Amino acid sequence: MKAPYPDKYRPFPPVALENRAWPNRSIDKAPVWLSTDLRDGNQALFEPLDPERKLRLFQLLLDIGFKEIEVAFPAASRAEFDFTRALIEGGRVPADVTLSVLTQSREHIIRRTMESLAGARRAIVHLYVSTAPVFRRVVFGLSRSEVAAMAVRGARLIREIARDMPDTDFRFEFTPENFSGTELPFARDVCQAVMEEWGASESNKVIINLPSTVELSTPNVYADQIEWMAANLAHRDAAIISVHTHNDRGCAVAAAELAMLAGAQRVEGCLFGNGERTGNADIVTLALNLYTQGVDPGLDFSAVNRVAREAEELTSLPVHPRHPYCGDLVFTAFSGSHQDAIKKGLAAQAPGAPWRTPYLPLDPADLGRTYDSIIRVNSQSGKGGVAYLMETAHGLILPRRLQIEFSGMVQQAADASGGEIDAARLWTLFSENYLEAAQPLEYRGHRLFERGDAQGIALTLRVSGRTVVLEGLGNGPIAAVVTALNLPLTLHAYEERAMGQGAQAEASAFVEVSLAAGAAAAFGVGVHENIATASIRAVVSAANRALAKAAPEDGRRLLAAALQRAQAVAV
Ligand code: KIV
Ligand code: ZN
């Protein structure tokens, strides 16, 4: 790329706005939302939706709570016209929902558009005319006044036809298309002329929709343009200022938000940012951005995954895994430090208290999502993530030093596979290393007995192809099994925990031992419904792992000595 291109691309001119007010405002109320999924979104698909899919999308929009839905450009095709008719004739439009239809300012198109609305209870007729210089010059070959006259002519015809359709409660919307690339005074003049034609008043407000048809500037410049229009329209109170932002620079959501600060009362957009080229503003993100600021968006995304899957199926466009709020990965942390902070944050988050969890801007449960996928494990993950998954997926709360040891094993496995270690694989790794640490001492069973005040154990093991019974006494089962094993084991730590709740819950036991002073410590784990059995198995597991850490000849010598006292049993 050659840079810069001073003659090819020029910076977008700033707006001369004295004392701009929007930077000092905050958004404390949701706008009126208009979904244009069925129009701008649909027209941008590889394959426009068939009638059945359009109906499903319409129903989805109703379920989310949209009250204004742009359903078609009825004059564009038979399918668009028929869909509008099917909604009206099929009685599919709830009483509190207003259909909107788009039209150009050409007589036959307006007539066909109005025809599509026959019998509608309420409707918005949305007229657009491009006002930008490049359209006037290159596309239409018309002067400013000719473009303005085209808009007024269309507005007049719409008003006249609407007058003869008394059963429909009409509202009118005008869009100076490419508004953000139009000279502001000219955009204002055309809007005013159209408002006048429609008899706009405080009780008969006209929607003035000011789009960034192509996003040309930073969102602050767009916000200035909106504030300028709001300040300079002759009858501001007779207009509902609406914005319709596209995402060419990747800022459609930000532009719509700043425009709301600047006075926009209504926002048009699509679910997940579908729409022409880079798409329209994403209404899911806009709505949930409000939600996380404590403002009721008036739209329901409490089952956002269902909305995402349905939209994906209908449009054949995947929702990106990192899409704000609804991507598969947005409540997932792979990195160790994030996992650790999230785990601590979730534990500290009191029910009903303001949401303050590190790295999670909102409670996934509010969107119908679970915590299950919040922490996922790959080679970037630390002990926090491993411990969290072991606890949430398998009910096993690992002692801290065991977390460190096991997460090292997980990291090696992730490095070797190059991918994610899911909960099932994590369990396999854990049980291979700790629960089934069965060499050379393979636990086969035990019998506890009492001798005087002492606890006795007869421990049955399979060792090197022989089944043997080892006996030991101690002040409890752990001490008894350590004695029975007859190895120079030093017990450093012992912990036991219930896995889950209730009488049927399994128990887990963790022991940390070493074979001689200064030798490397080894963890052993046992899981069983009986806590004594879990503890005994944990000691055997730890002994095996300690033997495995010893030099091979030391291990063999210690084992041979241990087995001298063993009784062989016939099997
Ligand atoms: O992007 C745009 O300007 C439009 C208008 C027709 C509203 O889609
Ligand atoms: Zn658009």
mmCIF file with all atom_site columns, N, CA and C and ligand atoms in Angstrom, residues 36 39-40 43 70 102 126 128 173 175-179 209-214 244-246 268 276-277 280, ligand 1:
data_model
loop_
_atom_site.group_PDB
_atom_site.id
_atom_site.type_symbol
_atom_site.label_atom_id
_atom_site.label_alt_id
_atom_site.label_comp_id
_atom_site.label_asym_id
_atom_site.label_entity_id
_atom_site.label_seq_id
_atom_site.pdbx_PDB_ins_code
_atom_site.Cartn_x
_atom_site.Cartn_y
_atom_site.Cartn_z
_atom_site.occupancy
_atom_site.B_iso_or_equiv
_atom_site.pdbx_formal_charge
_atom_site.auth_seq_id
_atom_site.auth_comp_id
_atom_site.auth_asym_id
_atom_site.auth_atom_id
_atom_site.pdbx_PDB_model_num
ATOM   1  N N  . THR A 1 36  ? -34.809 -3.313 10.382 1.00 0.00 ? 36  THR A N  1
ATOM   2  C CA . THR A 1 36  ? -34.870 -3.359 8.919  1.00 0.00 ? 36  THR A CA 1
ATOM   3  C C  . THR A 1 36  ? -34.278 -4.681 8.403  1.00 0.00 ? 36  THR A C  1
ATOM   4  N N  . ARG A 1 39  ? -35.833 -5.835 5.254  1.00 0.00 ? 39  ARG A N  1
ATOM   5  C CA . ARG A 1 39  ? -35.637 -4.998 4.062  1.00 0.00 ? 39  ARG A CA 1
ATOM   6  C C  . ARG A 1 39  ? -34.140 -4.800 3.782  1.00 0.00 ? 39  ARG A C  1
ATOM   7  N N  . ASP A 1 40  ? -33.446 -3.950 4.559  1.00 0.00 ? 40  ASP A N  1
ATOM   8  C CA . ASP A 1 40  ? -32.017 -3.721 4.291  1.00 0.00 ? 40  ASP A CA 1
ATOM   9  C C  . ASP A 1 40  ? -31.244 -5.032 4.484  1.00 0.00 ? 40  ASP A C  1
ATOM   10 N N  . GLN A 1 43  ? -32.178 -7.548 1.617  1.00 0.00 ? 43  GLN A N  1
ATOM   11 C CA . GLN A 1 43  ? -31.697 -7.205 0.275  1.00 0.00 ? 43  GLN A CA 1
ATOM   12 C C  . GLN A 1 43  ? -30.188 -7.442 0.152  1.00 0.00 ? 43  GLN A C  1
ATOM   13 N N  . GLU A 1 70  ? -39.588 -2.769 9.396  1.00 0.00 ? 70  GLU A N  1
ATOM   14 C CA . GLU A 1 70  ? -39.622 -2.492 7.956  1.00 0.00 ? 70  GLU A CA 1
ATOM   15 C C  . GLU A 1 70  ? -39.650 -3.847 7.252  1.00 0.00 ? 70  GLU A C  1
ATOM   16 N N  . LEU A 1 102 ? -40.679 0.591  2.264  1.00 0.00 ? 102 LEU A N  1
ATOM   17 C CA . LEU A 1 102 ? -39.786 1.582  1.657  1.00 0.00 ? 102 LEU A CA 1
ATOM   18 C C  . LEU A 1 102 ? -40.205 1.866  0.220  1.00 0.00 ? 102 LEU A C  1
ATOM   19 N N  . HIS A 1 126 ? -42.200 4.881  4.008  1.00 0.00 ? 126 HIS A N  1
ATOM   20 C CA . HIS A 1 126 ? -40.832 5.395  4.127  1.00 0.00 ? 126 HIS A CA 1
ATOM   21 C C  . HIS A 1 126 ? -40.325 5.790  2.735  1.00 0.00 ? 126 HIS A C  1
ATOM   22 N N  . TYR A 1 128 ? -37.563 7.634  0.303  1.00 0.00 ? 128 TYR A N  1
ATOM   23 C CA . TYR A 1 128 ? -36.161 8.078  0.330  1.00 0.00 ? 128 TYR A CA 1
ATOM   24 C C  . TYR A 1 128 ? -35.757 8.655  -1.016 1.00 0.00 ? 128 TYR A C  1
ATOM   25 N N  . GLU A 1 173 ? -42.286 8.659  6.860  1.00 0.00 ? 173 GLU A N  1
ATOM   26 C CA . GLU A 1 173 ? -40.848 8.755  7.161  1.00 0.00 ? 173 GLU A CA 1
ATOM   27 C C  . GLU A 1 173 ? -40.138 9.231  5.899  1.00 0.00 ? 173 GLU A C  1
ATOM   28 N N  . THR A 1 175 ? -36.245 9.863  4.264  1.00 0.00 ? 175 THR A N  1
ATOM   29 C CA . THR A 1 175 ? -34.792 9.684  4.372  1.00 0.00 ? 175 THR A CA 1
ATOM   30 C C  . THR A 1 175 ? -34.085 10.441 3.257  1.00 0.00 ? 175 THR A C  1
ATOM   31 N N  . PRO A 1 176 ? -33.267 11.451 3.604  1.00 0.00 ? 176 PRO A N  1
ATOM   32 C CA . PRO A 1 176 ? -32.351 11.982 2.599  1.00 0.00 ? 176 PRO A CA 1
ATOM   33 C C  . PRO A 1 176 ? -31.192 10.990 2.531  1.00 0.00 ? 176 PRO A C  1
ATOM   34 N N  . GLU A 1 177 ? -31.267 10.073 1.554  1.00 0.00 ? 177 GLU A N  1
ATOM   35 C CA . GLU A 1 177 ? -30.267 9.009  1.509  1.00 0.00 ? 177 GLU A CA 1
ATOM   36 C C  . GLU A 1 177 ? -28.876 9.627  1.349  1.00 0.00 ? 177 GLU A C  1
ATOM   37 N N  . ASN A 1 178 ? -27.872 8.968  1.887  1.00 0.00 ? 178 ASN A N  1
ATOM   38 C CA . ASN A 1 178 ? -26.507 9.499  1.918  1.00 0.00 ? 178 ASN A CA 1
ATOM   39 C C  . ASN A 1 178 ? -26.441 10.832 2.659  1.00 0.00 ? 178 ASN A C  1
ATOM   40 N N  . PHE A 1 179 ? -27.288 10.948 3.672  1.00 0.00 ? 179 PHE A N  1
ATOM   41 C CA . PHE A 1 179 ? -27.319 12.180 4.471  1.00 0.00 ? 179 PHE A CA 1
ATOM   42 C C  . PHE A 1 179 ? -25.930 12.576 4.947  1.00 0.00 ? 179 PHE A C  1
ATOM   43 N N  . ASN A 1 209 ? -35.315 10.468 8.966  1.00 0.00 ? 209 ASN A N  1
ATOM   44 C CA . ASN A 1 209 ? -34.290 9.440  9.148  1.00 0.00 ? 209 ASN A CA 1
ATOM   45 C C  . ASN A 1 209 ? -33.003 9.905  8.462  1.00 0.00 ? 209 ASN A C  1
ATOM   46 N N  . LEU A 1 210 ? -31.939 10.026 9.241  1.00 0.00 ? 210 LEU A N  1
ATOM   47 C CA . LEU A 1 210 ? -30.708 10.639 8.727  1.00 0.00 ? 210 LEU A CA 1
ATOM   48 C C  . LEU A 1 210 ? -29.604 9.579  8.670  1.00 0.00 ? 210 LEU A C  1
ATOM   49 N N  . PRO A 1 211 ? -29.469 8.910  7.542  1.00 0.00 ? 211 PRO A N  1
ATOM   50 C CA . PRO A 1 211 ? -28.567 7.758  7.516  1.00 0.00 ? 211 PRO A CA 1
ATOM   51 C C  . PRO A 1 211 ? -27.112 8.101  7.207  1.00 0.00 ? 211 PRO A C  1
ATOM   52 N N  . SER A 1 212 ? -26.242 7.268  7.753  1.00 0.00 ? 212 SER A N  1
ATOM   53 C CA . SER A 1 212 ? -24.895 7.215  7.178  1.00 0.00 ? 212 SER A CA 1
ATOM   54 C C  . SER A 1 212 ? -24.977 6.032  6.221  1.00 0.00 ? 212 SER A C  1
ATOM   55 N N  . THR A 1 213 ? -25.546 6.299  5.065  1.00 0.00 ? 213 THR A N  1
ATOM   56 C CA . THR A 1 213 ? -25.759 5.230  4.067  1.00 0.00 ? 213 THR A CA 1
ATOM   57 C C  . THR A 1 213 ? -24.445 4.527  3.791  1.00 0.00 ? 213 THR A C  1
ATOM   58 N N  . VAL A 1 214 ? -23.385 5.336  3.687  1.00 0.00 ? 214 VAL A N  1
ATOM   59 C CA . VAL A 1 214 ? -22.021 4.818  3.702  1.00 0.00 ? 214 VAL A CA 1
ATOM   60 C C  . VAL A 1 214 ? -21.341 5.569  4.844  1.00 0.00 ? 214 VAL A C  1
ATOM   61 N N  . HIS A 1 244 ? -29.793 5.763  10.985 1.00 0.00 ? 244 HIS A N  1
ATOM   62 C CA . HIS A 1 244 ? -29.690 4.494  10.263 1.00 0.00 ? 244 HIS A CA 1
ATOM   63 C C  . HIS A 1 244 ? -28.220 4.428  9.854  1.00 0.00 ? 244 HIS A C  1
ATOM   64 N N  . THR A 1 245 ? -27.427 3.763  10.664 1.00 0.00 ? 245 THR A N  1
ATOM   65 C CA . THR A 1 245 ? -25.982 3.814  10.420 1.00 0.00 ? 245 THR A CA 1
ATOM   66 C C  . THR A 1 245 ? -25.497 2.521  9.789  1.00 0.00 ? 245 THR A C  1
ATOM   67 N N  . HIS A 1 246 ? -24.589 2.684  8.848  1.00 0.00 ? 246 HIS A N  1
ATOM   68 C CA . HIS A 1 246 ? -23.925 1.522  8.254  1.00 0.00 ? 246 HIS A CA 1
ATOM   69 C C  . HIS A 1 246 ? -22.501 1.444  8.796  1.00 0.00 ? 246 HIS A C  1
ATOM   70 N N  . GLU A 1 268 ? -32.564 2.732  13.510 1.00 0.00 ? 268 GLU A N  1
ATOM   71 C CA . GLU A 1 268 ? -32.842 1.625  12.599 1.00 0.00 ? 268 GLU A CA 1
ATOM   72 C C  . GLU A 1 268 ? -31.614 0.723  12.519 1.00 0.00 ? 268 GLU A C  1
ATOM   73 N N  . GLU A 1 276 ? -26.577 -4.128 4.026  1.00 0.00 ? 276 GLU A N  1
ATOM   74 C CA . GLU A 1 276 ? -25.735 -3.889 2.853  1.00 0.00 ? 276 GLU A CA 1
ATOM   75 C C  . GLU A 1 276 ? -24.247 -3.767 3.202  1.00 0.00 ? 276 GLU A C  1
ATOM   76 N N  . ARG A 1 277 ? -23.396 -4.371 2.390  1.00 0.00 ? 277 ARG A N  1
ATOM   77 C CA . ARG A 1 277 ? -21.912 -4.356 2.503  1.00 0.00 ? 277 ARG A CA 1
ATOM   78 C C  . ARG A 1 277 ? -21.452 -4.821 3.885  1.00 0.00 ? 277 ARG A C  1
ATOM   79 N N  . ASN A 1 280 ? -25.665 -3.025 8.652  1.00 0.00 ? 280 ASN A N  1
ATOM   80 C CA . ASN A 1 280 ? -26.275 -1.929 9.413  1.00 0.00 ? 280 ASN A CA 1
ATOM   81 C C  . ASN A 1 280 ? -25.773 -1.992 10.855 1.00 0.00 ? 280 ASN A C  1
HETATM 82 O O1 . KIV B 2 .   ? -28.711 3.124  4.049  1.00 0.00 ? 1   KIV B O1 1
HETATM 83 C C1 . KIV B 2 .   ? -29.656 3.839  3.691  1.00 0.00 ? 1   KIV B C1 1
HETATM 84 O O2 . KIV B 2 .   ? -29.529 5.049  3.503  1.00 0.00 ? 1   KIV B O2 1
HETATM 85 C C2 . KIV B 2 .   ? -30.936 3.196  3.507  1.00 0.00 ? 1   KIV B C2 1
HETATM 86 C C3 . KIV B 2 .   ? -32.088 4.086  3.305  1.00 0.00 ? 1   KIV B C3 1
HETATM 87 C C4 . KIV B 2 .   ? -32.943 3.628  2.206  1.00 0.00 ? 1   KIV B C4 1
HETATM 88 C C5 . KIV B 2 .   ? -32.814 4.247  4.592  1.00 0.00 ? 1   KIV B C5 1
HETATM 89 O O3 . KIV B 2 .   ? -31.037 1.991  3.630  1.00 0.00 ? 1   KIV B O3 1
#
